Structure formats: structure tokens, C-alpha cells
Short mmCIF file of C-alpha atoms in Angstrom, two decimals:
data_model
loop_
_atom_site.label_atom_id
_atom_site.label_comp_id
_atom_site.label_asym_id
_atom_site.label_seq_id
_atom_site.Cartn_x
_atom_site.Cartn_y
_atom_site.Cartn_z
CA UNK S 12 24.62 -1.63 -6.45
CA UNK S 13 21.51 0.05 -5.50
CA UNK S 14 20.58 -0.86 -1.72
CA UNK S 15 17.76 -0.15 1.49
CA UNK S 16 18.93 0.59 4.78
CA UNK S 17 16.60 0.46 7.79
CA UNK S 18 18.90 0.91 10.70
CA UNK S 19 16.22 0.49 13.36
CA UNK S 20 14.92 -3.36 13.62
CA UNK S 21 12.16 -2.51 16.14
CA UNK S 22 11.08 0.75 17.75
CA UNK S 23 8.38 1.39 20.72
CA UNK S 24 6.60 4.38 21.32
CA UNK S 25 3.84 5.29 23.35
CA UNK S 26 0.35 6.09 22.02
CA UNK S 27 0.14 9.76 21.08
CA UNK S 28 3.84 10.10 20.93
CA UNK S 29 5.23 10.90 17.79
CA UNK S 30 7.70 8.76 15.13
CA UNK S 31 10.59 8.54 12.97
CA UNK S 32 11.46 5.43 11.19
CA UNK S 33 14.96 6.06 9.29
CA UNK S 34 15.61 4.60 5.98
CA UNK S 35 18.66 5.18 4.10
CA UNK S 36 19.53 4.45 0.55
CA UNK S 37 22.29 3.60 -2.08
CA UNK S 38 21.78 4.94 -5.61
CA UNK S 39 23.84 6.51 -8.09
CA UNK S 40 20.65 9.09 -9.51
CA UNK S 41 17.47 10.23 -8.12
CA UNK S 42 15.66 7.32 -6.80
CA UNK S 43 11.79 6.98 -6.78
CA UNK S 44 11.18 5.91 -3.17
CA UNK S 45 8.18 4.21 -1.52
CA UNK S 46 6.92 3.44 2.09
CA UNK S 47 5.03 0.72 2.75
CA UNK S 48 2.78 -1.23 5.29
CA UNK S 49 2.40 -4.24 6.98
CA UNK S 50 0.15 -4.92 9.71
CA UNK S 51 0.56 -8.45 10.89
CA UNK S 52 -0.93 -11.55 8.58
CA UNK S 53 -1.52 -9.04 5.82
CA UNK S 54 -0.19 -7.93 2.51
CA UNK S 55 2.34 -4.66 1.90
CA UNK S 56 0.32 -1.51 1.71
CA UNK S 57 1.42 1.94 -0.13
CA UNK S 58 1.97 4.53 2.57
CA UNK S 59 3.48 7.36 0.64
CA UNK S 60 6.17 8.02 -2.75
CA UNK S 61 8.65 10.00 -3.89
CA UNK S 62 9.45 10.30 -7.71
CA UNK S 63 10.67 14.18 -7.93
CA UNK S 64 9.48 17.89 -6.99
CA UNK S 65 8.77 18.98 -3.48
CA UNK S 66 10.64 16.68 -1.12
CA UNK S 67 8.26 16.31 1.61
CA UNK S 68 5.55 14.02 0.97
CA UNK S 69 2.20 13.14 2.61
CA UNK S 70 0.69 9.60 2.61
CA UNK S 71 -2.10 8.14 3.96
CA UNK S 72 -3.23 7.93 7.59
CA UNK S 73 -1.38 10.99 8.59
CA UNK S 74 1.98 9.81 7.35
CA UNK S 75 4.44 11.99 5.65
CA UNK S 76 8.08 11.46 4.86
CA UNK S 77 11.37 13.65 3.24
CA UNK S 78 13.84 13.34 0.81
CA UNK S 79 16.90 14.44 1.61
CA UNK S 80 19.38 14.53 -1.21
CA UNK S 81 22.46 15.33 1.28
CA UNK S 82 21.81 12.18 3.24
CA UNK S 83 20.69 9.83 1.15
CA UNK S 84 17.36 9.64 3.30
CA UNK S 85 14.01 8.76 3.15
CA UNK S 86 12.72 9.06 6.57
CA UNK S 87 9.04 8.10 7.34
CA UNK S 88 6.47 10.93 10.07
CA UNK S 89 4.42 10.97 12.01
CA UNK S 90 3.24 13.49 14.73
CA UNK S 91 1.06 11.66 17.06
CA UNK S 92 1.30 7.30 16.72
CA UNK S 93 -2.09 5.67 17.39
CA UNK S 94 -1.92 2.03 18.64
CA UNK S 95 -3.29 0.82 15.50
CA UNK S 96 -0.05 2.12 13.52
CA UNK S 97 1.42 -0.63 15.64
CA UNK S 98 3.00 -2.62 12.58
CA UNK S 99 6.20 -3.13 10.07
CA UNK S 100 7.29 -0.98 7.68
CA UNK S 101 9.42 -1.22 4.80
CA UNK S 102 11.39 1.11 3.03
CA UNK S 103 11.85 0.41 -1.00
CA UNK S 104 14.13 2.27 -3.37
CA UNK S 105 12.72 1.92 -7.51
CA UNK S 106 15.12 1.88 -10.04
CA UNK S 107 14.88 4.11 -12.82
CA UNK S 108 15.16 2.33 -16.11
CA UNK S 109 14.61 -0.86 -14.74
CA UNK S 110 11.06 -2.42 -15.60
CA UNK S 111 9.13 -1.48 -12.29
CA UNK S 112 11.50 -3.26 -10.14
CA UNK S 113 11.99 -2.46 -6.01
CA UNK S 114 14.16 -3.59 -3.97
CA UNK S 115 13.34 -3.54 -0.29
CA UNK S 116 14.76 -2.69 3.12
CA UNK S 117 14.72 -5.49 5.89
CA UNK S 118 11.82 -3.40 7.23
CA UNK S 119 11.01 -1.58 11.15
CA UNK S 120 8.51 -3.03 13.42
CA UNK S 121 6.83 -0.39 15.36
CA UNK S 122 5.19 -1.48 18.66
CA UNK S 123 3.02 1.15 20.48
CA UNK S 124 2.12 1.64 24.07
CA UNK S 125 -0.83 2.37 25.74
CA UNK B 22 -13.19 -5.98 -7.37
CA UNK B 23 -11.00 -8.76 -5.39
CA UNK B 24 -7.90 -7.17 -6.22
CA UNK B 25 -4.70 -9.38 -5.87
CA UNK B 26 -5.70 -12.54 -5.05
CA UNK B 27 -3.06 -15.71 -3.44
CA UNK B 28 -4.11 -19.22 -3.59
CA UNK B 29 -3.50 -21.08 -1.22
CA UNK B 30 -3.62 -19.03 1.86
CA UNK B 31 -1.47 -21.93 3.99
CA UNK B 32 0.29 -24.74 3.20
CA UNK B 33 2.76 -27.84 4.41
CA UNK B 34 4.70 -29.97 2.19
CA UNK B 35 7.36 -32.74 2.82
CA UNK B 36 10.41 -32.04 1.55
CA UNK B 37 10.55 -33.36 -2.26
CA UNK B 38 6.79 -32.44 -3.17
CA UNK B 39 5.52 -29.97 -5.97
CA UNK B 40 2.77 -27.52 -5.74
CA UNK B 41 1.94 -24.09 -7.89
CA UNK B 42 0.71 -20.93 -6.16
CA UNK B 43 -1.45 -19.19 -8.16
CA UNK B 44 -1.83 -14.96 -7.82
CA UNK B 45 -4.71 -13.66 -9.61
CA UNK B 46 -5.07 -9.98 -10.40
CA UNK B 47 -8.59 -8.14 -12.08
CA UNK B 48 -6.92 -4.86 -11.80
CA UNK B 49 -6.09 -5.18 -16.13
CA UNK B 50 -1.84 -4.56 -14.45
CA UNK B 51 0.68 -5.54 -16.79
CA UNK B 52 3.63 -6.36 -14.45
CA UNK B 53 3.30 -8.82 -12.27
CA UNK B 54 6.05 -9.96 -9.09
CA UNK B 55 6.54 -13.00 -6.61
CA UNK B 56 8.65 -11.90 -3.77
CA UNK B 57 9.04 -14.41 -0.48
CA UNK B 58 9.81 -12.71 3.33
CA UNK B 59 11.80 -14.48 5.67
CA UNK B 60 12.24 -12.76 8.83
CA UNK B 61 14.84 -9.87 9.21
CA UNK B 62 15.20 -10.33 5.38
CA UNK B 63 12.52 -8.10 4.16
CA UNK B 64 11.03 -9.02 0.72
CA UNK B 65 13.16 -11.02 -1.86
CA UNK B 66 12.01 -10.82 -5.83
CA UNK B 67 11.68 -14.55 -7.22
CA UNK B 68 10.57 -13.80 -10.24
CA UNK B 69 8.62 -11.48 -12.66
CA UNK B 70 6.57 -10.36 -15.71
CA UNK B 71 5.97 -7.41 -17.78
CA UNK B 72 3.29 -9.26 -20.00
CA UNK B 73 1.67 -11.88 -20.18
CA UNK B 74 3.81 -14.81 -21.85
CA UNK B 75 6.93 -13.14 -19.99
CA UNK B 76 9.09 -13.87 -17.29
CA UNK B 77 12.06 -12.89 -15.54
CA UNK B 78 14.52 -13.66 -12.49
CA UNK B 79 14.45 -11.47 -9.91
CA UNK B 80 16.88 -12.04 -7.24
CA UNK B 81 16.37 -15.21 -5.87
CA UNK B 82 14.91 -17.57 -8.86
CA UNK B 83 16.64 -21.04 -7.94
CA UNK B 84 14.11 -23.65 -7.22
CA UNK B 85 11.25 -21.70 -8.60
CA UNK B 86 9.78 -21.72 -11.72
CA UNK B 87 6.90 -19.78 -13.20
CA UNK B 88 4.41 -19.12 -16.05
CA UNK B 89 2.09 -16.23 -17.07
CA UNK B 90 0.00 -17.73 -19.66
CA UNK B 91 -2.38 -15.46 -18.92
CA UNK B 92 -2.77 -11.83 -18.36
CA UNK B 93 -4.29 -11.99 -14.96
CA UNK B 94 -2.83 -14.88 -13.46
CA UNK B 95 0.97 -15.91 -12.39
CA UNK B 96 1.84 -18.90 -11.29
CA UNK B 97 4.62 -20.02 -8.98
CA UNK B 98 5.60 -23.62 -9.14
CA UNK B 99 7.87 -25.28 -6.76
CA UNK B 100 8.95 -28.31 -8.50
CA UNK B 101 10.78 -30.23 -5.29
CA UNK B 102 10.25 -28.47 -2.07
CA UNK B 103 13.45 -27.90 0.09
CA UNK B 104 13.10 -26.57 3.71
CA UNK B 105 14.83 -23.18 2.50
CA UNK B 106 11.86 -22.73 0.84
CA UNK B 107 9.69 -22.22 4.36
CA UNK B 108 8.76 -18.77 3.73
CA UNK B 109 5.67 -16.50 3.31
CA UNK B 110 5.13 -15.82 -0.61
CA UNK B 111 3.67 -12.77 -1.33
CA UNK B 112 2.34 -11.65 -5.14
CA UNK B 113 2.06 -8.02 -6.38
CA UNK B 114 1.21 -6.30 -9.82
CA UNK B 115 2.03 -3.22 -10.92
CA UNK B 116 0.09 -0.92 -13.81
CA UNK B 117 2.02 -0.81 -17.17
CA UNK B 118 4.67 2.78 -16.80
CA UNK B 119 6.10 1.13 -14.94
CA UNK B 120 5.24 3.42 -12.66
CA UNK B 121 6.70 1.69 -9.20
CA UNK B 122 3.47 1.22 -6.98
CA UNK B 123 3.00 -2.24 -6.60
CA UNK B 124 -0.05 -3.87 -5.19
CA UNK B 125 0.25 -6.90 -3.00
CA UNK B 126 -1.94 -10.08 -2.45
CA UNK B 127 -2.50 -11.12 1.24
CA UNK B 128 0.08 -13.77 1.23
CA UNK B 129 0.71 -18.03 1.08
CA UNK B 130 2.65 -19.01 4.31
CA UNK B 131 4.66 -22.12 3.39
CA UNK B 132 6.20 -24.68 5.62
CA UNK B 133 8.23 -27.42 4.27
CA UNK B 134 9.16 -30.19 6.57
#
């Protein structure tokens, strides 16, 4: 069965410091992998995506992630956090075949310090 | 445009009541989702649609019922509200492909006491 791992619950860094939020996945093909956003009280916003090709990625607000086949990872960059990245974010694996479906990881809350 | 829009934005039921929450959409997306997030859970697929007049279960469908008479709108309908269903309910649509990107409303926060 096709699964999300984020290992990491909640991570702090400081402002200007930079970030990795790990997400690992379980799928038997090529997934089509998405980051996305939450800052708090709000909807889930696209960060970045994966369907094939080169295997690193750039998103929006300075965001980038890469695939790596080897380790079944998706893991989300960035060089230098500002405070207002402070948020959650969600790792989601998409099913090929399946009609649009994602299934989601438990997602990472990221907490930044002045 | 508006987007993805939730209706209502907050709510509180006692235990045994019915409401609908309605997601409306003027993006012209064929496939539409209702997920709920619990904390440390992440997002949990109710139910969804790939057209209007269709629906499916998604992971987590008992209790819920819904209806997408038409294309822009999908409804939610509790039809006796258990506290397990405390939750924030968030709506998403997704252009015909599929193609994977889903779009998300702002949210219904739900407490049932």
C-alpha cells in the first residue's frame, strides 16, 4: 500500500538558517510527488511537484526539493528560512492510475527564530 | 475569481444534529475532494468526484454523505453528528487529467459537543 512518511513532527530553525524537511515514501512505480503549505488558519498551498525528468525541482518562494529514486525520498530546501516560512508542511505521494487521488503525510511544523 | 470557496467558516453542533458544508469552486475543475485534519493525522479523503453527478469514498466515508449535483458545488452532509467528527474540513478541486495539483478552500472548523 502506497504510504507518506514525515519523520520530523516539528523542527526549529533560526531566521536565515537554512532547512530540510524529510519525507519518505512507499510506492511500487514512479510516484508524482507534491509539497504543500499551510500557514496557520489557512488552506493547503502547492509548493513544488514532481511527475518525471530532472529530479530536482524548484517551487515557489525559494523552495526546491529532490527525488531520490535510491531512497525513496522527497526531501523539501531551502537555503536561507525567513520567519514567515514559519508554518506546516505536508508531503503527498499521487497515484498513478488512480483518478487524481493523494494521499498525505502527517505533515512538519516548522517554527523559526528570530 | 473566489476560487475554492467553504461554507461555513465555523461551526458547533450537539451531538445528533445534521448540517451540509457546501465547497464551491469557479475554477470550471472537474474533480472535486473533502478531506478532514485532525492533529498529527495529516489530511484524511472523505469523499470524492470526478464529475458532476459522481461520487466516491475516499478513505474515511462513514458518517458522511455527499452530493455533486452540480458542477461547481459539493456538498458534505453530516446526517447525525458524533464527537469523532470534531475536525477541520477542508475542500479541494482538481482540473480534469487528473493531473494531481489540487486546490484547497480555506477550511470549516467543526466542533461537536
Amino acid at each position: 500500500a502506497q504510504s507518506v512518511t514525515q519523520p520530523d513532527i516539528h523542527i526549529t530553525v533560526s531566521e536565515g538558517a537554512s532547512l530540510e524537511l524529510r519525507c519518505n515514501y512507499s510506492y511500487g512505480a514512479t510516484p508524482y510527488l507534491f509539497w504543500y503549505v499551510q500557514s496557520p488558519g489557512q488552506g493547503l498551498q502547492l509548493l513544488l511537484k514532481y511527475f518525471s525528468g530532472d529530479t530536482l525541482v524548484q517551487g515557489i518562494k525559494g523552495f526546491e526539493a529532490e527525488f531520490k529514486r535510491s531512497q525513496s525520498s522527497f526531501n523539501l530546501r531551502k537555503p536561507s528560512v525567513h520567519w514567515s516560512d514559519a508554518a506546516e508542511y505536508f508531503c503527498a505521494v499521487g497515484a498513478r492510475g488512480s483518478q487524481g487521488n493523494l494521499i498525505f503525510g502527517k505533515g512538519t511544523k516548522l517554527s523559526v527564530k528570530p | 475569481n473566489a476560487g475554492v470557496t467553504q461554507t461555513p467558516k465555523f461551526r458547533v453542533l450537539k451531538t445528533g444534529q445534521s448540517m451540509t458544508l457546501l465547497c464551491a469552486q469557479d475554477m470550471n475543475h472537474e474533480y472535486m475532494y473533502w478531506y478532514r485534519q485532525d492533529p498529527g493525522m495529516g489530511l484524511r479523503l472523505i469523499h470524492y468526484s470526478v464529475g458532476e453527478g459522481t461520487t466516491a469514498k475516499g478513505e474515511v466515508p462513514d458518517g458522511y454523505n455527499v452530493s455533486r449535483l452540480k458542477k461547481q458545488n459539493f456538498l458534505l452532509g453530516l446526517e447525525s453528528a458524533a464527537p469523532s467528527q470534531t475536525s477541520v474540513y477542508f475542500c479541494a478541486t482538481q482540473p480534469r487529467g487528473p493531473t494531481y495539483e489540487q486546490y484547497f478552500g480555506p477550511g470549516t472548523r467543526l466542533t461537536v459537543t
